[in-house]
mmCIF file of C-alpha atoms in Angstrom:
data_model
loop_
_atom_site.group_PDB
_atom_site.id
_atom_site.type_symbol
_atom_site.label_atom_id
_atom_site.label_comp_id
_atom_site.label_asym_id
_atom_site.label_seq_id
_atom_site.Cartn_x
_atom_site.Cartn_y
_atom_site.Cartn_z
ATOM 1 C CA MET A 20 67.929 24.536 17.161
ATOM 2 C CA THR A 21 71.294 26.231 17.383
ATOM 3 C CA SER A 22 71.222 29.835 18.360
ATOM 4 C CA VAL A 23 72.074 32.435 15.759
ATOM 5 C CA GLY A 24 74.758 33.819 18.066
ATOM 6 C CA GLN A 25 76.601 30.486 18.185
ATOM 7 C CA SER A 26 80.291 30.528 17.287
ATOM 8 C CA LYS A 27 81.237 29.630 13.738
ATOM 9 C CA GLU A 28 83.487 26.814 14.968
ATOM 10 C CA ASP A 29 80.616 25.250 16.946
ATOM 11 C CA ALA A 30 78.313 25.579 13.928
ATOM 12 C CA ASN A 31 80.944 23.952 11.716
ATOM 13 C CA GLU A 32 81.298 21.027 14.116
ATOM 14 C CA GLN A 33 77.536 20.516 14.247
ATOM 15 C CA ILE A 34 77.308 20.630 10.469
ATOM 16 C CA LYS A 35 80.177 18.153 10.182
ATOM 17 C CA ASP A 36 78.557 15.775 12.686
ATOM 18 C CA PHE A 37 75.182 16.024 10.974
ATOM 19 C CA LEU A 38 76.534 15.489 7.479
ATOM 20 C CA SER A 39 78.878 12.650 8.408
ATOM 21 C CA GLY A 40 76.090 10.093 8.180
ATOM 22 C CA ILE A 41 74.650 11.501 4.966
ATOM 23 C CA ASN A 42 77.673 12.559 3.025
ATOM 24 C CA GLU A 43 80.582 10.442 4.271
ATOM 25 C CA ASN A 44 83.427 9.975 1.771
ATOM 26 C CA LYS A 45 81.522 11.756 -0.992
ATOM 27 C CA HIS A 46 83.808 14.770 -1.384
ATOM 28 C CA LEU A 47 87.526 15.086 -1.888
ATOM 29 C CA ILE A 48 89.783 18.057 -1.516
ATOM 30 C CA LYS A 49 93.416 17.532 -2.468
ATOM 31 C CA GLY A 50 92.949 13.783 -2.096
ATOM 32 C CA THR A 51 91.471 13.873 1.408
ATOM 33 C CA SER A 52 87.914 12.745 2.084
ATOM 34 C CA ILE A 53 85.916 15.340 3.988
ATOM 35 C CA ASN A 54 82.327 15.509 5.156
ATOM 36 C CA ASN A 55 81.699 19.172 4.439
ATOM 37 C CA ILE A 56 83.712 20.992 1.774
ATOM 38 C CA TYR A 57 82.447 24.320 3.051
ATOM 39 C CA LYS A 58 84.475 23.963 6.240
ATOM 40 C CA LYS A 59 87.547 23.896 3.983
ATOM 41 C CA ALA A 60 86.265 27.015 2.227
ATOM 42 C CA LYS A 61 86.348 28.895 5.515
ATOM 43 C CA GLU A 62 89.912 27.716 6.181
ATOM 44 C CA ASN A 63 91.350 28.078 2.690
ATOM 45 C CA LEU A 64 89.651 30.713 0.556
ATOM 46 C CA LYS A 65 91.613 33.913 0.987
ATOM 47 C CA ASN A 66 89.105 36.348 -0.488
ATOM 48 C CA GLU A 67 85.809 34.922 0.760
ATOM 49 C CA ASN A 68 83.934 36.271 3.744
ATOM 50 C CA TYR A 69 82.495 33.487 5.930
ATOM 51 C CA ASP A 70 79.152 35.223 6.471
ATOM 52 C CA GLU A 71 78.736 35.975 2.758
ATOM 53 C CA LEU A 72 79.480 32.345 1.914
ATOM 54 C CA PHE A 73 77.268 30.734 4.549
ATOM 55 C CA GLY A 74 74.992 33.355 6.035
ATOM 56 C CA LYS A 75 73.567 32.412 9.399
ATOM 57 C CA VAL A 76 73.658 28.681 10.057
ATOM 58 C CA GLN A 77 70.812 27.111 11.997
ATOM 59 C CA ILE A 78 70.634 23.421 12.832
ATOM 60 C CA ASN A 79 67.528 21.607 14.012
ATOM 61 C CA SER A 80 68.753 18.203 15.221
ATOM 62 C CA ASP A 81 65.234 16.906 15.870
ATOM 63 C CA SER A 82 64.037 17.288 12.299
ATOM 64 C CA LYS A 83 67.577 17.035 10.851
ATOM 65 C CA VAL A 84 67.339 20.368 9.018
ATOM 66 C CA ILE A 85 70.219 22.730 8.353
ATOM 67 C CA THR A 86 69.315 26.218 7.210
ATOM 68 C CA THR A 87 72.008 28.285 5.515
ATOM 69 C CA LYS A 88 72.269 31.038 2.989
ATOM 70 C CA LYS A 89 73.428 28.494 0.365
ATOM 71 C CA GLN A 90 72.338 24.935 -0.297
ATOM 72 C CA LEU A 91 75.334 23.020 1.031
ATOM 73 C CA LEU A 92 74.443 19.716 -0.637
ATOM 74 C CA ASP A 93 73.556 21.222 -4.020
ATOM 75 C CA LYS A 94 75.905 19.770 -6.675
ATOM 76 C CA THR A 95 76.021 23.085 -8.552
ATOM 77 C CA VAL A 96 77.046 25.000 -5.419
ATOM 78 C CA GLN A 97 79.696 22.387 -4.640
ATOM 79 C CA GLU A 98 81.094 22.445 -8.191
ATOM 80 C CA CYS A 99 81.194 26.239 -8.156
ATOM 81 C CA TRP A 100 83.147 26.164 -4.892
ATOM 82 C CA TYR A 101 85.531 23.483 -6.189
ATOM 83 C CA LYS A 102 86.239 25.542 -9.323
ATOM 84 C CA ALA A 103 86.934 28.714 -7.332
ATOM 85 C CA TYR A 104 89.211 26.870 -4.908
ATOM 86 C CA ALA A 105 90.961 25.031 -7.752
ATOM 87 C CA LYS A 106 91.664 28.307 -9.545
ATOM 88 C CA GLU A 107 93.209 29.820 -6.449
ATOM 89 C CA PHE A 108 95.198 26.792 -5.271
ATOM 90 C CA ILE A 109 96.410 25.533 -8.668
ATOM 91 C CA THR A 110 97.370 29.034 -9.823
ATOM 92 C CA ASP A 111 99.493 29.518 -6.701
ATOM 93 C CA ARG A 112 101.012 26.059 -7.092
ATOM 94 C CA ILE A 113 101.928 26.349 -10.778
ATOM 95 C CA ASN A 114 103.387 29.820 -10.211
ATOM 96 C CA PHE A 115 105.584 28.410 -7.438
ATOM 97 C CA LEU A 116 106.676 25.427 -9.558
ATOM 98 C CA SER A 117 107.259 27.587 -12.631
ATOM 99 C CA SER A 118 109.570 29.842 -10.675
ATOM 100 C CA ALA A 119 111.331 27.022 -8.813
ATOM 101 C CA LEU A 120 111.915 24.958 -11.979
ATOM 102 C CA ASN A 121 112.609 27.970 -14.205
ATOM 103 C CA LEU A 122 109.959 26.825 -16.681
ATOM 104 C CA LYS A 123 107.946 29.857 -17.727
ATOM 105 C CA TYR A 124 104.454 29.735 -19.197
ATOM 106 C CA ASN A 125 102.319 32.427 -20.822
ATOM 107 C CA GLN A 126 98.755 32.038 -19.492
ATOM 108 C CA LEU A 127 96.953 29.586 -17.219
ATOM 109 C CA PHE A 128 93.361 28.470 -17.689
ATOM 110 C CA ILE A 129 91.404 26.343 -15.226
ATOM 111 C CA ARG A 130 88.730 24.546 -17.229
ATOM 112 C CA THR A 131 86.276 21.702 -17.273
ATOM 113 C CA GLN A 132 87.923 19.079 -19.434
ATOM 114 C CA ARG A 133 86.221 15.730 -19.903
ATOM 115 C CA THR A 134 89.184 13.674 -21.126
ATOM 116 C CA LYS A 135 92.340 15.563 -20.153
ATOM 117 C CA TRP A 136 94.003 16.631 -16.935
ATOM 118 C CA GLY A 137 95.911 19.360 -18.720
ATOM 119 C CA ASN A 138 97.496 20.581 -21.913
ATOM 120 C CA CYS A 139 100.063 23.093 -23.083
ATOM 121 C CA THR A 140 99.958 24.948 -26.396
ATOM 122 C CA ALA A 141 102.885 25.990 -28.575
ATOM 123 C CA ASP A 142 102.314 29.522 -27.224
ATOM 124 C CA LYS A 143 103.019 28.157 -23.717
ATOM 125 C CA ASN A 144 99.425 28.549 -22.575
ATOM 126 C CA ILE A 145 98.524 25.905 -20.014
ATOM 127 C CA SER A 146 95.026 24.584 -19.365
ATOM 128 C CA LEU A 147 94.367 22.429 -16.306
ATOM 129 C CA ASN A 148 91.255 20.547 -15.259
ATOM 130 C CA TRP A 149 89.593 21.966 -12.138
ATOM 131 C CA LYS A 150 88.961 18.395 -10.916
ATOM 132 C CA LEU A 151 92.672 18.175 -10.087
ATOM 133 C CA ILE A 152 91.775 19.870 -6.793
ATOM 134 C CA LYS A 153 90.286 16.536 -5.708
ATOM 135 C CA CYS A 154 93.642 14.779 -6.198
ATOM 136 C CA PRO A 155 96.456 14.476 -3.648
ATOM 137 C CA ASP A 156 99.108 17.194 -3.737
ATOM 138 C CA TYR A 157 101.713 14.979 -5.402
ATOM 139 C CA VAL A 158 99.290 14.303 -8.290
ATOM 140 C CA ILE A 159 98.532 18.014 -8.718
ATOM 141 C CA ASP A 160 102.269 18.710 -8.723
ATOM 142 C CA TYR A 161 102.875 15.944 -11.258
ATOM 143 C CA VAL A 162 100.300 17.337 -13.717
ATOM 144 C CA CYS A 163 101.602 20.896 -13.246
ATOM 145 C CA ARG A 164 105.217 19.771 -13.791
ATOM 146 C CA HIS A 165 104.162 17.669 -16.793
ATOM 147 C CA GLU A 166 102.554 20.673 -18.483
ATOM 148 C CA LEU A 167 105.434 22.976 -17.511
ATOM 149 C CA CYS A 168 107.842 20.513 -19.162
ATOM 150 C CA HIS A 169 105.835 20.982 -22.362
ATOM 151 C CA THR A 170 106.933 24.641 -22.369
ATOM 152 C CA LYS A 171 110.385 23.237 -23.286
ATOM 153 C CA ILE A 172 109.511 20.032 -25.176
ATOM 154 C CA MET A 173 106.151 19.757 -26.962
ATOM 155 C CA ASN A 174 106.067 15.956 -27.353
ATOM 156 C CA HIS A 175 106.246 12.887 -25.125
ATOM 157 C CA GLY A 176 109.530 11.574 -26.489
ATOM 158 C CA VAL A 177 112.599 10.365 -24.611
ATOM 159 C CA GLN A 178 113.877 13.905 -23.921
ATOM 160 C CA PHE A 179 110.525 14.909 -22.461
ATOM 161 C CA LYS A 180 110.354 11.836 -20.226
ATOM 162 C CA THR A 181 113.926 12.395 -19.055
ATOM 163 C CA LEU A 182 113.168 16.024 -18.187
ATOM 164 C CA LEU A 183 109.919 15.135 -16.416
ATOM 165 C CA ASN A 184 111.538 12.332 -14.394
ATOM 166 C CA SER A 185 114.353 14.661 -13.350
ATOM 167 C CA LEU A 186 111.872 17.293 -12.100
ATOM 168 C CA CYS A 187 109.157 15.069 -10.657
ATOM 169 C CA PRO A 188 110.089 12.328 -8.193
ATOM 170 C CA ASN A 189 106.599 10.746 -8.067
ATOM 171 C CA VAL A 190 105.818 10.244 -11.769
ATOM 172 C CA ASP A 191 104.916 6.547 -11.509
ATOM 173 C CA LYS A 192 102.975 6.974 -8.264
ATOM 174 C CA ALA A 193 100.995 9.953 -9.643
ATOM 175 C CA GLN A 194 100.232 8.211 -12.942
ATOM 176 C CA LYS A 195 99.035 5.132 -11.041
ATOM 177 C CA TRP A 196 96.772 7.271 -8.838
ATOM 178 C CA LEU A 197 95.246 8.947 -11.899
ATOM 179 C CA THR A 198 94.741 5.568 -13.577
ATOM 180 C CA ASP A 199 93.198 4.007 -10.473
ATOM 181 C CA TYR A 200 91.042 6.895 -9.241
ATOM 182 C CA GLY A 201 90.953 9.669 -11.837
ATOM 183 C CA TYR A 202 87.950 8.305 -13.699
ATOM 184 C CA CYS A 203 85.669 8.686 -10.676
ATOM 185 C CA LEU A 204 86.379 12.360 -10.011
#
């Protein structure tokens, strides 16, 4: 069993090694397959404290048991983490794109949407699906730019498509990715 005083990096590596056989290619973050999404939490969440998130990690290699404060393989825990990370990352990203493209929106909502990646209301309120965090960056950017374009043009006509294509270089590639892989997120 790993000692309680073990470094967090060593604990992370042991967790990653242990989970690689069980959980390989099951989780995505920004389009990249990872074995343990909680390692990304440590690296990426600005306002989370590592010890509060994980507690003390103990690994028993003989009986293949990992003891942590939270159940790392629990789907509810994973979804909760994904939603929190999506809110932080996508909010930062859409704020950057909004400013860079000079397309202002009113409010942003990160939601669970079963059939849509995003939408924009006439009041310029944008809702985005938290599952976007599992997509590659260029797909996230495409959906954000698509919804930001709706702050100017509320339909999918020729003017909208012209604006979107002028602001988003990977429209076809992103749409293909969503068609090919979006259903399984």
